[in-house]
Coordinates of C-alpha atoms in Angstrom, one line a residue:
Chain A
X1 CA 11.0 38.2 -29.9
X2 CA 8.6 37.2 -27.2
X3 CA 9.7 35.8 -23.9
X4 CA 7.6 32.9 -22.6
X5 CA 7.1 31.9 -18.9
X6 CA 6.8 28.1 -18.4
X7 CA 5.6 26.2 -15.4
X8 CA 7.2 22.7 -15.3
X9 CA 6.7 19.4 -13.5
X10 CA 9.5 16.8 -13.4
X11 CA 10.6 13.7 -11.7
X12 CA 14.2 14.4 -10.7
X13 CA 15.2 10.7 -10.7
X14 CA 16.1 10.6 -14.3
X15 CA 18.2 13.8 -14.4
X16 CA 21.5 15.1 -13.2
X17 CA 19.6 18.1 -12.0
X18 CA 18.2 21.3 -13.6
X19 CA 21.5 22.6 -15.0
X20 CA 23.3 21.2 -18.0
X21 CA 26.2 18.9 -17.1
X22 CA 28.7 17.0 -19.3
X23 CA 28.0 13.8 -17.4
X24 CA 24.3 13.2 -18.0
X25 CA 20.9 14.4 -19.0
X26 CA 19.6 17.6 -17.4
X27 CA 16.1 19.0 -17.3
X28 CA 17.5 22.2 -19.0
X29 CA 18.9 20.2 -21.9
X30 CA 15.6 18.4 -22.5
X31 CA 13.7 21.7 -22.4
X32 CA 16.2 23.6 -24.6
X33 CA 16.4 20.8 -27.2
X34 CA 12.6 20.7 -27.4
X35 CA 12.5 24.5 -27.8
X36 CA 15.1 24.3 -30.5
X37 CA 12.7 22.1 -32.6
X38 CA 10.4 25.2 -32.5
X39 CA 13.2 27.5 -33.6
X40 CA 14.3 25.8 -36.9
X41 CA 17.0 23.9 -34.8
X42 CA 18.7 27.0 -33.6
X43 CA 19.7 26.9 -29.9
X44 CA 17.3 28.3 -27.3
X45 CA 18.5 29.5 -23.9
X46 CA 16.5 29.1 -20.7
X47 CA 16.6 30.7 -17.3
X48 CA 15.1 29.0 -14.3
X49 CA 13.8 30.1 -10.8
X50 CA 15.3 27.2 -8.8
X51 CA 18.3 25.2 -10.0
X52 CA 17.3 21.9 -8.5
X53 CA 20.0 19.2 -7.8
X54 CA 20.1 15.7 -9.2
X55 CA 17.2 13.7 -7.9
X56 CA 15.2 16.7 -6.7
X57 CA 11.7 16.9 -8.1
X58 CA 9.5 19.9 -9.2
X59 CA 5.8 20.3 -9.1
X60 CA 5.8 23.9 -10.3
X61 CA 9.2 25.0 -11.4
X62 CA 9.3 28.2 -13.4
X63 CA 11.5 28.9 -16.4
X64 CA 11.7 31.3 -19.3
X65 CA 12.6 30.8 -22.9
X66 CA 13.1 33.3 -25.8
X67 CA 11.5 32.2 -29.1
X68 CA 11.7 34.4 -32.2
X69 CA 8.1 33.6 -33.1
X70 CA 4.7 34.2 -31.7
X71 CA 2.9 31.1 -30.6
X72 CA -0.3 30.7 -28.6
X73 CA 0.7 29.6 -25.1
X74 CA -1.4 26.4 -25.3
X75 CA 0.3 25.5 -28.7
X76 CA 3.7 26.2 -27.2
X77 CA 2.9 24.0 -24.2
X78 CA 1.7 21.1 -26.4
X79 CA 4.6 21.4 -28.8
X80 CA 7.2 21.4 -26.0
X81 CA 5.5 18.4 -24.3
X82 CA 5.5 16.5 -27.6
X83 CA 9.3 17.1 -28.1
X84 CA 10.2 16.4 -24.5
X85 CA 8.8 12.8 -24.7
X86 CA 9.6 10.3 -23.3
X87 CA 11.4 12.2 -20.5
X88 CA 9.7 12.7 -17.2
X89 CA 9.2 16.4 -17.6
X90 CA 6.2 18.4 -18.8
X91 CA 5.2 22.0 -19.3
X92 CA 2.0 22.5 -17.2
X93 CA 1.4 26.1 -18.3
X94 CA 2.9 28.6 -20.7
X95 CA 2.3 32.4 -20.9
X96 CA 3.8 35.4 -22.6
X97 CA 6.0 36.9 -19.9
X98 CA 5.2 40.5 -18.6
X99 CA 7.7 43.2 -19.8
X100 CA 10.9 43.1 -17.8
X101 CA 10.1 39.8 -16.1
X102 CA 12.8 37.3 -15.4
X103 CA 12.1 33.8 -14.1
X104 CA 15.0 33.9 -11.7
X105 CA 15.5 37.5 -10.7
X106 CA 11.9 38.5 -10.5
X107 CA 11.1 35.7 -8.1
X108 CA 10.3 36.8 -4.6
X109 CA 9.5 33.4 -3.0
X110 CA 10.4 29.8 -3.4
X111 CA 8.6 26.9 -1.7
X112 CA 9.9 23.4 -1.2
X113 CA 8.5 20.3 0.4
X114 CA 10.6 17.5 1.8
X115 CA 9.0 14.1 2.5
X116 CA 10.2 11.5 5.0
X117 CA 8.7 8.1 5.1
X118 CA 8.9 7.2 8.7
X119 CA 8.3 3.4 9.0
X120 CA 10.1 0.1 9.2
X121 CA 9.4 -1.2 5.7
X122 CA 11.2 0.4 2.7
X123 CA 8.9 2.3 0.3
X124 CA 7.4 0.3 -2.6
X125 CA 5.0 3.0 -3.9
X126 CA 7.0 6.0 -2.8
X127 CA 10.4 4.8 -3.8
X128 CA 12.5 7.7 -5.2
X129 CA 10.0 10.2 -3.8
X130 CA 10.8 10.1 0.0
X131 CA 13.7 9.8 2.4
X132 CA 13.1 6.4 4.1
X133 CA 13.9 6.7 7.9
X134 CA 13.1 3.4 9.6
X135 CA 13.3 4.6 13.2
X136 CA 10.3 6.5 14.7
X137 CA 10.8 10.3 14.6
X138 CA 9.2 12.9 16.9
X139 CA 7.7 15.3 14.3
X140 CA 6.5 17.7 17.0
X141 CA 10.0 18.1 18.4
X142 CA 11.3 18.6 14.8
X143 CA 8.8 21.3 14.3
X144 CA 9.7 23.1 17.5
X145 CA 13.4 23.0 16.6
X146 CA 12.6 24.3 13.1
X147 CA 11.0 27.4 14.5
X148 CA 14.5 28.4 15.8
X149 CA 15.6 28.8 12.2
X150 CA 12.9 31.3 11.1
X151 CA 13.9 34.9 10.3
X152 CA 17.0 36.6 8.8
X153 CA 20.2 34.8 9.6
X154 CA 23.7 33.9 8.4
X155 CA 22.9 30.3 7.2
X156 CA 26.6 29.3 6.8
X157 CA 25.9 26.2 9.0
X158 CA 23.4 24.9 6.4
X159 CA 25.2 25.9 3.2
X160 CA 26.9 23.5 0.8
X161 CA 30.7 24.0 0.3
X162 CA 30.0 24.4 -3.4
X163 CA 27.4 27.2 -2.9
X164 CA 28.0 30.1 -5.2
X165 CA 25.8 32.7 -3.5
X166 CA 27.5 36.0 -2.6
X167 CA 26.1 36.1 0.9
X168 CA 25.2 33.4 3.4
X169 CA 22.4 35.6 4.7
X170 CA 18.9 34.5 4.0
X171 CA 15.4 35.1 5.4
X172 CA 13.5 31.9 6.2
X173 CA 9.8 32.6 6.2
X174 CA 8.4 29.2 7.0
X175 CA 9.7 25.8 8.2
X176 CA 6.8 23.6 9.2
X177 CA 7.1 19.9 10.1
X178 CA 3.9 17.9 10.2
X179 CA 3.1 14.2 10.3
X180 CA 0.4 12.6 8.3
X181 CA 0.4 8.9 9.2
X182 CA 3.8 7.5 8.3
X183 CA 4.8 10.5 6.2
X184 CA 6.5 13.5 7.7
X185 CA 6.4 16.7 5.6
X186 CA 8.7 19.6 6.0
X187 CA 7.5 22.7 4.1
X188 CA 10.1 25.5 3.6
X189 CA 9.5 29.0 2.2
X190 CA 12.0 31.8 1.6
X191 CA 12.7 34.5 -0.9
X192 CA 15.7 32.3 -1.9
X193 CA 17.7 29.4 -0.4
X194 CA 21.4 28.6 -0.3
X195 CA 22.7 25.5 -2.1
X196 CA 21.6 22.4 -0.1
X197 CA 20.0 24.6 2.6
X198 CA 16.7 22.8 2.7
X199 CA 18.3 19.3 2.7
X200 CA 20.8 20.4 5.4
X201 CA 18.1 21.7 7.6
X202 CA 16.1 18.5 7.2
X203 CA 19.1 16.4 7.9
X204 CA 19.7 18.4 11.1
X205 CA 16.0 18.2 12.2
X206 CA 16.1 14.5 11.7
X207 CA 18.7 14.3 14.5
X208 CA 16.2 16.0 16.8
X209 CA 13.4 13.7 15.6
X210 CA 15.3 10.6 16.5
X211 CA 16.3 12.0 19.9
X212 CA 20.1 12.3 19.1
X213 CA 19.9 16.1 19.5
X214 CA 17.8 18.2 22.0
X215 CA 15.6 20.9 20.4
X216 CA 17.8 23.9 21.3
X217 CA 20.9 22.5 19.6
X218 CA 19.5 23.4 16.2
X219 CA 19.4 27.1 17.0
X220 CA 22.9 26.7 18.4
X221 CA 24.1 25.1 15.2
X222 CA 22.7 28.1 13.3
X223 CA 24.5 30.5 15.6
X224 CA 27.8 28.7 15.1
X225 CA 28.0 29.8 11.5
X226 CA 30.0 26.6 10.8
X227 CA 28.8 23.8 8.4
X228 CA 30.4 21.2 10.8
X229 CA 28.1 22.4 13.6
X230 CA 24.9 21.2 11.8
X231 CA 23.7 17.8 10.7
X232 CA 24.2 15.8 7.5
X233 CA 22.6 16.5 4.1
X234 CA 19.3 14.7 3.6
X235 CA 19.1 12.8 0.3
X236 CA 17.7 14.6 -2.7
X237 CA 14.8 12.3 -3.5
X238 CA 12.6 13.6 -0.7
X239 CA 12.7 17.1 -2.0
X240 CA 10.3 18.9 -4.4
X241 CA 10.1 22.5 -5.6
X242 CA 6.4 23.2 -5.1
X243 CA 6.1 26.8 -6.1
X244 CA 7.7 30.1 -7.1
X245 CA 6.1 33.5 -6.3
X246 CA 6.4 36.7 -8.3
X247 CA 5.0 40.2 -7.6
X248 CA 2.9 39.7 -10.8
X249 CA 2.0 36.1 -11.5
X250 CA 2.9 35.5 -15.2
X251 CA 0.4 32.6 -15.4
X252 CA -2.8 34.5 -14.4
X253 CA -4.1 36.5 -17.3
Chain B
X1 CA 2.6 -24.9 11.6
X2 CA 1.6 -21.2 12.1
X3 CA -0.4 -19.3 9.5
X4 CA 0.8 -15.7 9.1
X5 CA -1.3 -12.8 7.9
X6 CA 0.7 -10.2 5.8
X7 CA -0.2 -6.7 4.7
X8 CA 1.6 -5.8 1.5
X9 CA 2.3 -2.6 -0.5
X10 CA 3.4 -2.9 -4.1
X11 CA 3.9 -0.9 -7.3
X12 CA 2.0 -2.9 -9.9
X13 CA 4.1 -1.5 -12.8
X14 CA 6.8 -4.1 -12.5
X15 CA 4.6 -7.2 -12.3
X16 CA 2.2 -9.3 -14.4
X17 CA -0.2 -9.0 -11.5
X18 CA -0.7 -10.8 -8.3
X19 CA -1.0 -14.3 -9.6
X20 CA 1.8 -16.4 -11.0
X21 CA 2.1 -16.4 -14.8
X22 CA 4.5 -18.1 -17.1
X23 CA 5.1 -14.9 -19.0
X24 CA 6.6 -12.7 -16.3
X25 CA 7.2 -11.8 -12.7
X26 CA 4.2 -11.8 -10.3
X27 CA 3.9 -10.4 -6.8
X28 CA 2.9 -13.9 -5.7
X29 CA 6.2 -15.3 -7.0
X30 CA 8.3 -12.7 -5.3
X31 CA 6.6 -13.2 -2.0
X32 CA 6.6 -17.0 -2.2
X33 CA 10.3 -17.2 -3.2
X34 CA 11.2 -14.9 -0.3
X35 CA 9.2 -17.1 2.0
X36 CA 10.9 -20.2 0.7
X37 CA 14.2 -18.7 1.9
X38 CA 12.8 -18.9 5.4
X39 CA 11.7 -22.5 4.9
X40 CA 15.0 -24.1 4.0
X41 CA 14.2 -23.5 0.3
X42 CA 11.0 -25.6 0.4
X43 CA 8.1 -24.1 -1.5
X44 CA 5.6 -21.9 0.5
X45 CA 2.1 -21.3 -0.8
X46 CA 0.2 -18.0 -0.4
X47 CA -3.4 -17.0 -0.5
X48 CA -4.4 -13.4 -1.2
X49 CA -7.5 -11.2 -0.6
X50 CA -7.5 -9.4 -4.0
X51 CA -5.9 -10.9 -7.1
X52 CA -4.9 -7.6 -8.7
X53 CA -4.2 -7.4 -12.4
X54 CA -1.0 -6.4 -14.1
X55 CA -0.2 -2.8 -13.4
X56 CA -2.7 -2.5 -10.5
X57 CA -1.1 -1.2 -7.3
X58 CA -1.7 -2.1 -3.7
X59 CA -1.4 0.0 -0.5
X60 CA -2.7 -2.6 1.8
X61 CA -3.2 -6.0 0.1
X62 CA -3.6 -8.9 2.6
X63 CA -2.1 -12.3 2.0
X64 CA -1.4 -15.4 4.1
X65 CA 1.5 -17.8 4.2
X66 CA 2.1 -21.1 6.1
X67 CA 5.5 -21.4 7.6
X68 CA 6.6 -24.5 9.6
X69 CA 8.4 -22.4 12.2
X70 CA 7.5 -19.8 14.7
X71 CA 8.9 -16.4 14.0
X72 CA 8.2 -13.1 15.7
X73 CA 6.0 -11.1 13.3
X74 CA 8.5 -8.2 13.1
X75 CA 11.3 -10.6 12.3
X76 CA 9.2 -12.3 9.6
X77 CA 8.4 -8.9 8.1
X78 CA 12.1 -7.8 8.0
X79 CA 13.2 -11.2 6.6
X80 CA 10.6 -11.2 3.8
X81 CA 11.5 -7.6 3.0
X82 CA 15.1 -8.4 2.8
X83 CA 14.6 -11.3 0.4
X84 CA 12.0 -9.4 -1.7
X85 CA 14.6 -6.7 -2.7
X86 CA 15.0 -5.1 -5.1
X87 CA 11.4 -5.6 -6.2
X88 CA 8.8 -2.9 -5.5
X89 CA 6.9 -4.9 -3.0
X90 CA 7.2 -4.8 0.8
X91 CA 5.4 -6.4 3.8
X92 CA 4.1 -3.5 6.0
X93 CA 2.8 -5.8 8.8
X94 CA 2.8 -9.4 9.8
X95 CA 0.8 -11.2 12.4
X96 CA 0.0 -14.7 13.5
X97 CA -3.5 -15.3 11.9
X98 CA -6.5 -16.0 14.1
X99 CA -7.7 -19.7 14.1
X100 CA -9.7 -20.5 11.1
X101 CA -8.8 -17.2 9.3
X102 CA -8.3 -17.1 5.5
X103 CA -7.0 -14.1 3.7
X104 CA -9.4 -14.5 0.9
X105 CA -12.5 -16.2 2.2
X106 CA -12.7 -14.4 5.6
X107 CA -12.6 -11.0 3.9
X108 CA -15.9 -9.1 4.1
X109 CA -14.9 -5.9 2.4
X110 CA -12.5 -4.7 -0.3
X111 CA -11.7 -1.0 -1.0
X112 CA -10.2 0.3 -4.2
X113 CA -9.2 3.8 -5.3
X114 CA -8.9 4.8 -9.0
X115 CA -7.1 8.0 -9.8
X116 CA -7.6 10.1 -13.0
X117 CA -5.2 12.9 -13.8
X118 CA -7.5 15.4 -15.6
X119 CA -5.3 17.9 -17.3
X120 CA -3.7 18.7 -20.7
X121 CA -0.1 17.8 -19.9
X122 CA 0.8 14.1 -19.5
X123 CA 1.9 13.1 -16.0
X124 CA 5.6 13.5 -15.1
X125 CA 5.5 12.8 -11.4
X126 CA 2.3 10.6 -11.4
X127 CA 3.3 8.6 -14.5
X128 CA 2.2 4.9 -14.0
X129 CA 0.0 5.9 -11.1
X130 CA -3.0 7.6 -12.8
X131 CA -5.1 7.4 -15.9
X132 CA -4.3 10.5 -17.9
X133 CA -7.5 12.1 -19.4
X134 CA -6.6 15.4 -21.2
X135 CA -10.1 16.6 -21.7
X136 CA -12.0 18.2 -18.7
X137 CA -14.3 15.9 -16.9
X138 CA -17.4 16.8 -14.9
X139 CA -16.6 14.9 -11.6
X140 CA -20.0 15.9 -10.1
X141 CA -21.9 14.3 -13.0
X142 CA -19.7 11.2 -12.7
X143 CA -20.6 11.0 -9.0
X144 CA -24.3 11.3 -9.6
X145 CA -24.1 8.6 -12.2
X146 CA -22.1 6.4 -9.9
X147 CA -24.8 6.5 -7.3
X148 CA -27.1 4.6 -9.7
X149 CA -24.7 1.5 -9.4
X150 CA -25.0 1.2 -5.6
X151 CA -26.7 -1.8 -4.0
X152 CA -27.2 -5.4 -5.0
X153 CA -27.3 -6.0 -8.8
X154 CA -26.3 -8.3 -11.6
X155 CA -23.1 -6.6 -12.7
X156 CA -22.8 -8.5 -16.0
X157 CA -22.4 -5.2 -17.9
X158 CA -19.2 -4.4 -15.9
X159 CA -17.7 -7.9 -15.8
X160 CA -14.7 -9.0 -17.8
X161 CA -15.3 -11.9 -20.2
X162 CA -12.5 -13.8 -18.4
X163 CA -14.2 -13.4 -15.0
X164 CA -14.3 -16.8 -13.1
X165 CA -16.8 -15.8 -10.5
X166 CA -19.8 -18.2 -10.2
X167 CA -22.3 -15.3 -10.0
X168 CA -22.5 -11.8 -11.6
X169 CA -24.4 -10.6 -8.5
X170 CA -22.5 -8.2 -6.3
X171 CA -23.4 -5.6 -3.7
X172 CA -21.7 -2.2 -4.3
X173 CA -21.5 -0.3 -1.0
X174 CA -19.7 2.8 -2.1
X175 CA -18.8 4.5 -5.4
X176 CA -17.7 8.1 -4.7
X177 CA -16.2 10.4 -7.3
X178 CA -14.4 13.5 -6.0
X179 CA -12.1 16.1 -7.5
X180 CA -9.1 17.4 -5.8
X181 CA -7.5 19.9 -8.2
X182 CA -6.5 18.1 -11.4
X183 CA -6.9 14.7 -9.8
X184 CA -10.3 12.9 -9.8
X185 CA -10.5 10.0 -7.3
X186 CA -13.1 7.2 -7.5
X187 CA -13.4 5.2 -4.3
X188 CA -15.2 1.8 -4.6
X189 CA -16.1 -0.5 -1.7
X190 CA -17.9 -3.9 -1.8
X191 CA -17.7 -7.3 -0.1
X192 CA -16.0 -8.4 -3.4
X193 CA -15.8 -7.3 -7.0
X194 CA -16.0 -9.1 -10.3
X195 CA -13.0 -9.2 -12.6
X196 CA -12.4 -5.7 -14.1
X197 CA -15.5 -4.4 -12.3
X198 CA -13.9 -1.2 -10.9
X199 CA -12.1 -0.4 -14.1
X200 CA -15.2 -1.0 -16.2
X201 CA -17.3 1.2 -13.9
X202 CA -14.6 4.0 -14.1
X203 CA -14.3 3.6 -17.9
X204 CA -18.1 4.1 -18.1
X205 CA -18.3 7.0 -15.7
X206 CA -15.6 8.7 -17.8
X207 CA -18.1 8.8 -20.7
X208 CA -20.4 10.7 -18.4
X209 CA -17.6 13.0 -17.2
X210 CA -16.7 14.0 -20.8
X211 CA -20.4 14.6 -21.7
X212 CA -20.6 11.7 -24.2
X213 CA -23.2 10.0 -22.0
X214 CA -26.1 11.5 -19.9
X215 CA -26.1 10.5 -16.2
X216 CA -29.1 8.1 -16.4
X217 CA -27.4 6.0 -19.1
X218 CA -25.1 4.4 -16.5
X219 CA -28.0 2.9 -14.6
X220 CA -29.5 1.8 -18.0
X221 CA -26.2 0.1 -18.9
X222 CA -26.3 -1.8 -15.6
X223 CA -29.9 -2.9 -16.2
X224 CA -29.0 -4.2 -19.7
X225 CA -26.9 -7.0 -18.1
X226 CA -24.7 -6.9 -21.2
X227 CA -21.0 -6.0 -21.3
X228 CA -21.5 -4.3 -24.6
X229 CA -24.0 -1.8 -23.0
X230 CA -21.3 -0.3 -20.7
X231 CA -18.2 1.7 -21.5
X232 CA -14.6 0.6 -22.0
X233 CA -12.2 -0.7 -19.4
X234 CA -10.1 2.0 -17.7
X235 CA -6.3 1.3 -17.7
X236 CA -4.8 -0.6 -14.8
X237 CA -2.3 2.0 -13.6
X238 CA -4.9 4.3 -12.0
X239 CA -6.1 1.5 -9.7
X240 CA -4.9 0.7 -6.2
X241 CA -6.3 -1.8 -3.7
X242 CA -6.4 0.3 -0.6
X243 CA -7.8 -2.0 2.1
X244 CA -9.3 -5.3 3.0
X245 CA -11.8 -5.8 5.9
X246 CA -12.2 -8.8 8.1
X247 CA -14.7 -9.5 11.0
X248 CA -11.6 -9.7 13.2
X249 CA -8.7 -7.6 12.0
X250 CA -5.6 -10.0 12.1
X251 CA -3.3 -7.0 12.5
X252 CA -4.6 -5.4 15.7
X253 CA -3.5 -7.4 18.7

C-alpha cells in the first residue's frame, strides 16, 4: 500500500480552507474525493503539511495519500487533476513517499508570503490575492519592526484563540518586508507557525507601516505574551503557503 | 469643458472587451456609466488607446473622457472607482489632459505582455491569466524566431480577418520571449498593432516552441503576406496591455 507525496497549488477563494468542514467545500474534500475515484470509490484519507484557513492560497502545499495500488506518479497526478476539475486546485507533482515520511510531521520548514497592495485604487487584477491598504505604508519601518520577532519566543501575542498547538513557543527564522512598486511582500519562514500567526504579525506590522505604532512597540507586544497587546489579524486573501521543507525532499528523485 | 486622461486596470474575464457591444458588458460601458453619474446622468463619451478584445486584461490602459466640470484628478479617480464597483476595473490615475492630446491618436507606443503557463497541470492560481500549454516549449527558439518579425513589414499574415486598419504595415519594435520557471513571457512593443496581431504572433511562435516549426519558418510566414501561412490565434486570457506611450506623458505633472 504505497504512500504518495503530492505537491498542490490552490486558490483559497473558493474553499472553506484545507480542512473538511460541514459548512462548505474544503481542499481536503476535493482531493480525497478525487482519490476515492482511483480507489474503487472507497474513502482515501490525506494528511497535509499546512492546514491553511479559508481564503488562504497555496503555491506548493504538500499532502500525502495512501492508495492501495501502484500508480506511476505522473499518471496519479493526471488522474487526480482530472477528477478535481473544475475546482481551483491542482496537483503539481506526485512521488512515492520515502519510508517513514509524513507530510505533516516530517516537515522541518514552512514558508508563507503575504502580499499587501498599497495604493489608492482597489485591486482589479489582484482582487482576492492581496490585502488592499489604501494609505501609504513605510515598508522599511515594517521590516525593521519585523526583525524584533525573529528567533525563539512565546508567540502568545500573535496566536489565535482557537489555536490547538500544545505550546505557544515557536522559532521564527525569517520575516522580511520588501516593497516592489505598489506591492509590499512579507515573507515568513519557520519550522511551524501557530494558528493565525503570520496574519497577526502582518496586521501588527501594518500599524507600524502606517505610523500608528513606533517600531519598538512590536517587540514589546511580543514580550507582553498577550493577544490583546498585538494588532488585528490581516485578512486571509493576502496569504499564500509557498513551500514546505523536509530533511529529504520527496519530490527529487 | 476639461478633458481628462485616465489610466485603467481591468480583468478582461468579465467583459466582452473594451468596446461597447449589444451582447454583454464592456469596460467602456462601465466607465462611461460611472462618468455619467458625475455628469448629472448625461452621457459621457470615452476614447481609448488600445481597444482590447474580450478576455484581454489591462494593467495600464489609457482612456480619455470629457466632463463639463472641473474636478481634482484624485477626486475624479475616487468617484469613478466608487461608481464602477463591483466590476473588475479601476482608474489608477487621472489627470487633466494636455491641450490637443488624444488618448488614441497621440499614442506613439503600445506594450503588451502575453503569458504562457508551460507545465503539465492546469493553472489553479493563474486560471484566466495565462495560456496553458502542457507540453514543454523551447523559449529560446521562440525568441530567435520572434526576432525575424522585428522592423517594418506588411503583417497581413498576422492580421485578423475583421481588422479595420487601413494598412497592414506596422513597425514591430520589440518581441522578446523569456522563460521564468514554468511561465513564458512574450513582450511586444510597437507604435500600434493590427487586430489580433500579438495573439497571432504568439500562436505562431508556440509552433516553434513545441518543435512543429523550424525557426526560419516564422519569417517565411511573414513574407507570405497570407493569414493562412501563419499559426493559430493564441487565446485572449494570456494577453495584457501593459502600457501606452505619449510624446508628453499626461500623468506626470
